[in-house]
């Protein structure tokens, strides 16, 4: 069984994952419009991954006897600036998600939800990779500069 407090906290994370997904999809549309098809492709893959995270969290709540739900999603931005600014926002979002999951693990510990803690550790480990990947893309864009940005675009399209 899952406690109500833990169920509510995971449901908040589900909503946060869905918001992140929507933001990445909006970024994908924006980058496509700006002519960066590879970056748009990478961001669309990220959108799908965030949806998978939300579904995985929901599946877990249901398996533990709880009720999974998605709350109201706030509107996401639709204008993002340069490719560098886009991926700086991606990095900041991944850092926010890491903090949220870290706090969620704390709730699971306080509720003595050992199975939930174990489940959430996978997300924490994945966030280390997510942050590193986003930071790496930011660095790549900075190093590429204006003349190499299309190389970065092609590289991200390989995802």
CSV table of N, CA and C in Angstrom, one decimal, residues 44-116:
chain,number,residue,atom,x,y,z
A,44,UNK,N,12.0,16.4,-29.4
A,44,UNK,CA,10.8,15.6,-29.5
A,44,UNK,C,11.0,14.2,-28.8
A,45,UNK,N,12.3,13.7,-28.9
A,45,UNK,CA,12.6,12.5,-28.2
A,45,UNK,C,12.6,12.7,-26.7
A,46,UNK,N,13.0,13.9,-26.3
A,46,UNK,CA,12.9,14.2,-24.8
A,46,UNK,C,11.5,14.3,-24.4
A,47,UNK,N,10.6,14.9,-25.2
A,47,UNK,CA,9.2,14.9,-24.9
A,47,UNK,C,8.6,13.5,-24.6
A,48,UNK,N,9.0,12.6,-25.5
A,48,UNK,CA,8.5,11.2,-25.3
A,48,UNK,C,9.0,10.6,-24.1
A,49,UNK,N,10.3,10.9,-23.7
A,49,UNK,CA,10.9,10.4,-22.5
A,49,UNK,C,10.2,10.9,-21.3
A,50,UNK,N,9.8,12.1,-21.3
A,50,UNK,CA,9.1,12.7,-20.1
A,50,UNK,C,7.7,12.1,-20.0
A,51,UNK,N,7.1,11.8,-21.1
A,51,UNK,CA,5.8,11.1,-21.0
A,51,UNK,C,6.0,9.7,-20.4
A,52,UNK,N,7.0,9.1,-20.8
A,52,UNK,CA,7.3,7.7,-20.3
A,52,UNK,C,7.5,7.8,-18.8
A,53,UNK,N,8.2,8.8,-18.3
A,53,UNK,CA,8.4,9.0,-16.9
A,53,UNK,C,7.1,9.1,-16.2
A,54,UNK,N,6.2,10.0,-16.7
A,54,UNK,CA,4.9,10.2,-16.1
A,54,UNK,C,4.1,8.9,-16.0
A,55,UNK,N,4.2,8.1,-17.1
A,55,UNK,CA,3.4,6.8,-17.1
A,55,UNK,C,4.0,5.8,-16.1
A,56,UNK,N,5.3,5.8,-16.0
A,56,UNK,CA,6.0,4.9,-15.1
A,56,UNK,C,5.6,5.2,-13.7
A,57,UNK,N,5.6,6.5,-13.4
A,57,UNK,CA,5.2,6.9,-12.0
A,57,UNK,C,3.7,6.5,-11.7
A,58,UNK,N,2.9,6.8,-12.7
A,58,UNK,CA,1.5,6.4,-12.6
A,58,UNK,C,1.3,4.9,-12.4
A,59,UNK,N,2.0,4.1,-13.2
A,59,UNK,CA,1.9,2.7,-13.1
A,59,UNK,C,2.3,2.2,-11.7
A,60,UNK,N,3.4,2.9,-11.1
A,60,UNK,CA,3.8,2.5,-9.8
A,60,UNK,C,2.8,2.8,-8.7
A,61,UNK,N,2.2,4.0,-8.8
A,61,UNK,CA,1.1,4.3,-7.8
A,61,UNK,C,0.0,3.3,-7.9
A,62,UNK,N,-0.4,3.0,-9.1
A,62,UNK,CA,-1.5,2.0,-9.3
A,62,UNK,C,-1.1,0.6,-8.7
A,63,UNK,N,0.1,0.2,-9.0
A,63,UNK,CA,0.5,-1.1,-8.5
A,63,UNK,C,0.6,-1.1,-7.0
A,64,UNK,N,0.8,0.0,-6.3
A,64,UNK,CA,0.8,0.1,-4.9
A,64,UNK,C,-0.5,0.3,-4.3
A,65,UNK,N,-1.6,0.3,-5.1
A,65,UNK,CA,-3.0,0.4,-4.6
A,65,UNK,C,-3.5,1.8,-4.5
A,66,UNK,N,-2.7,2.7,-5.1
A,66,UNK,CA,-3.1,4.1,-5.1
A,66,UNK,C,-3.9,4.6,-6.4
A,67,UNK,N,-4.2,5.8,-6.4
A,67,UNK,CA,-4.9,6.4,-7.5
A,67,UNK,C,-3.9,7.4,-8.2
A,68,UNK,N,-3.6,7.2,-9.5
A,68,UNK,CA,-2.7,8.1,-10.2
A,68,UNK,C,-3.6,9.1,-10.9
A,69,UNK,N,-3.0,10.4,-10.9
A,69,UNK,CA,-3.8,11.4,-11.6
A,69,UNK,C,-2.8,12.5,-12.2
A,70,UNK,N,-3.3,13.2,-13.2
A,70,UNK,CA,-2.6,14.3,-13.7
A,70,UNK,C,-3.5,15.6,-13.3
A,71,UNK,N,-2.8,16.5,-12.7
A,71,UNK,CA,-3.5,17.7,-12.3
A,71,UNK,C,-3.4,18.7,-13.4
A,72,UNK,N,-4.0,19.9,-13.2
A,72,UNK,CA,-4.0,20.9,-14.3
A,72,UNK,C,-2.6,21.3,-14.6
A,73,UNK,N,-2.3,21.4,-15.9
A,73,UNK,CA,-0.9,21.7,-16.4
A,73,UNK,C,-0.9,23.2,-16.7
A,74,UNK,N,0.1,23.9,-16.2
A,74,UNK,CA,0.3,25.3,-16.5
A,74,UNK,C,0.7,25.4,-18.0
A,75,UNK,N,0.5,26.6,-18.5
A,75,UNK,CA,0.9,26.8,-19.9
A,75,UNK,C,2.4,26.9,-20.0
A,76,UNK,N,2.9,26.4,-21.1
A,76,UNK,CA,4.4,26.4,-21.3
A,76,UNK,C,4.7,27.6,-22.2
A,77,UNK,N,6.0,28.1,-22.1
A,77,UNK,CA,6.3,29.2,-23.0
A,77,UNK,C,6.4,28.6,-24.5
A,78,UNK,N,6.3,29.5,-25.4
A,78,UNK,CA,6.4,29.1,-26.8
A,78,UNK,C,7.5,29.8,-27.6
A,79,UNK,N,8.1,30.8,-27.0
A,79,UNK,CA,9.3,31.5,-27.7
A,79,UNK,C,10.5,31.3,-26.8
A,80,UNK,N,11.6,30.8,-27.4
A,80,UNK,CA,12.7,30.4,-26.6
A,80,UNK,C,14.0,31.0,-26.9
A,81,UNK,N,14.2,31.8,-27.9
A,81,UNK,CA,15.4,32.4,-28.2
A,81,UNK,C,16.4,31.6,-29.1
A,82,UNK,N,17.6,31.8,-28.9
A,82,UNK,CA,18.7,31.1,-29.7
A,82,UNK,C,18.8,29.6,-29.3
A,83,UNK,N,19.4,28.8,-30.1
A,83,UNK,CA,19.6,27.4,-29.7
A,83,UNK,C,20.3,27.3,-28.4
A,84,UNK,N,21.3,28.2,-28.1
A,84,UNK,CA,22.0,28.2,-26.8
A,84,UNK,C,21.0,28.4,-25.7
A,85,UNK,N,20.1,29.4,-25.9
A,85,UNK,CA,19.2,29.7,-24.8
A,85,UNK,C,18.2,28.6,-24.6
A,86,UNK,N,17.8,27.9,-25.7
A,86,UNK,CA,16.9,26.8,-25.6
A,86,UNK,C,17.5,25.7,-24.7
A,87,UNK,N,18.8,25.3,-25.0
A,87,UNK,CA,19.4,24.3,-24.3
A,87,UNK,C,19.9,24.7,-22.9
A,88,UNK,N,20.1,25.9,-22.6
A,88,UNK,CA,20.3,26.4,-21.3
A,88,UNK,C,19.0,26.2,-20.5
A,89,UNK,N,17.9,26.4,-21.1
A,89,UNK,CA,16.6,26.2,-20.4
A,89,UNK,C,16.3,24.7,-20.2
A,90,UNK,N,16.8,23.9,-21.1
A,90,UNK,CA,16.7,22.4,-21.0
A,90,UNK,C,17.5,22.0,-19.7
A,91,UNK,N,18.7,22.5,-19.6
A,91,UNK,CA,19.6,22.2,-18.5
A,91,UNK,C,18.9,22.6,-17.2
A,92,UNK,N,18.4,23.8,-17.1
A,92,UNK,CA,17.8,24.3,-15.9
A,92,UNK,C,16.6,23.5,-15.5
A,93,UNK,N,15.8,23.1,-16.5
A,93,UNK,CA,14.6,22.2,-16.3
A,93,UNK,C,15.0,20.9,-15.7
A,94,UNK,N,16.1,20.3,-16.3
A,94,UNK,CA,16.5,19.0,-15.8
A,94,UNK,C,17.0,19.1,-14.3
A,95,UNK,N,17.7,20.2,-14.0
A,95,UNK,CA,18.1,20.5,-12.6
A,95,UNK,C,16.9,20.6,-11.7
A,96,UNK,N,15.9,21.3,-12.1
A,96,UNK,CA,14.6,21.4,-11.3
A,96,UNK,C,14.0,20.1,-11.1
A,97,UNK,N,13.9,19.3,-12.1
A,97,UNK,CA,13.4,17.9,-12.0
A,97,UNK,C,14.2,17.1,-11.0
A,98,UNK,N,15.5,17.2,-11.1
A,98,UNK,CA,16.4,16.5,-10.1
A,98,UNK,C,16.0,16.9,-8.7
A,99,UNK,N,15.9,18.2,-8.5
A,99,UNK,CA,15.5,18.6,-7.1
A,99,UNK,C,14.2,18.1,-6.7
A,100,UNK,N,13.2,18.1,-7.6
A,100,UNK,CA,11.9,17.6,-7.2
A,100,UNK,C,11.9,16.1,-6.9
A,101,UNK,N,12.7,15.3,-7.6
A,101,UNK,CA,12.7,13.9,-7.4
A,101,UNK,C,13.5,13.6,-6.1
A,102,UNK,N,14.5,14.4,-5.8
A,102,UNK,CA,15.3,14.3,-4.6
A,102,UNK,C,14.3,14.5,-3.4
A,103,UNK,N,13.5,15.5,-3.5
A,103,UNK,CA,12.5,15.8,-2.4
A,103,UNK,C,11.5,14.7,-2.3
A,104,UNK,N,11.1,14.1,-3.4
A,104,UNK,CA,10.2,13.0,-3.4
A,104,UNK,C,10.8,11.8,-2.7
A,105,UNK,N,12.1,11.5,-2.9
A,105,UNK,CA,12.7,10.5,-2.2
A,105,UNK,C,12.7,10.7,-0.7
A,106,UNK,N,12.8,12.0,-0.3
A,106,UNK,CA,12.7,12.4,1.1
A,106,UNK,C,11.4,12.1,1.7
A,107,UNK,N,10.3,12.4,0.9
A,107,UNK,CA,9.0,12.1,1.3
A,107,UNK,C,8.8,10.6,1.5
A,108,UNK,N,9.3,9.8,0.6
A,108,UNK,CA,9.2,8.3,0.7
A,108,UNK,C,9.9,7.8,1.9
A,109,UNK,N,11.1,8.4,2.2
A,109,UNK,CA,11.8,8.0,3.4
A,109,UNK,C,11.0,8.4,4.7
A,110,UNK,N,10.5,9.5,4.7
A,110,UNK,CA,9.7,10.0,5.9
A,110,UNK,C,8.4,9.1,6.1
A,111,UNK,N,7.9,8.6,5.0
A,111,UNK,CA,6.7,7.7,5.0
A,111,UNK,C,7.1,6.3,5.2
A,112,UNK,N,8.4,6.0,5.3
A,112,UNK,CA,8.9,4.6,5.4
A,112,UNK,C,8.5,3.7,4.2
A,113,UNK,N,8.5,4.4,3.1
A,113,UNK,CA,8.2,3.7,1.8
A,113,UNK,C,9.4,3.2,1.2
A,114,UNK,N,10.0,2.1,1.7
A,114,UNK,CA,11.2,1.6,1.1
A,114,UNK,C,11.1,1.1,-0.3
A,115,UNK,N,10.1,0.5,-0.7
A,115,UNK,CA,9.9,0.1,-2.1
A,115,UNK,C,9.8,1.3,-3.0
A,116,UNK,N,9.2,2.4,-2.5
A,116,UNK,CA,9.1,3.6,-3.3
A,116,UNK,C,10.5,4.3,-3.4
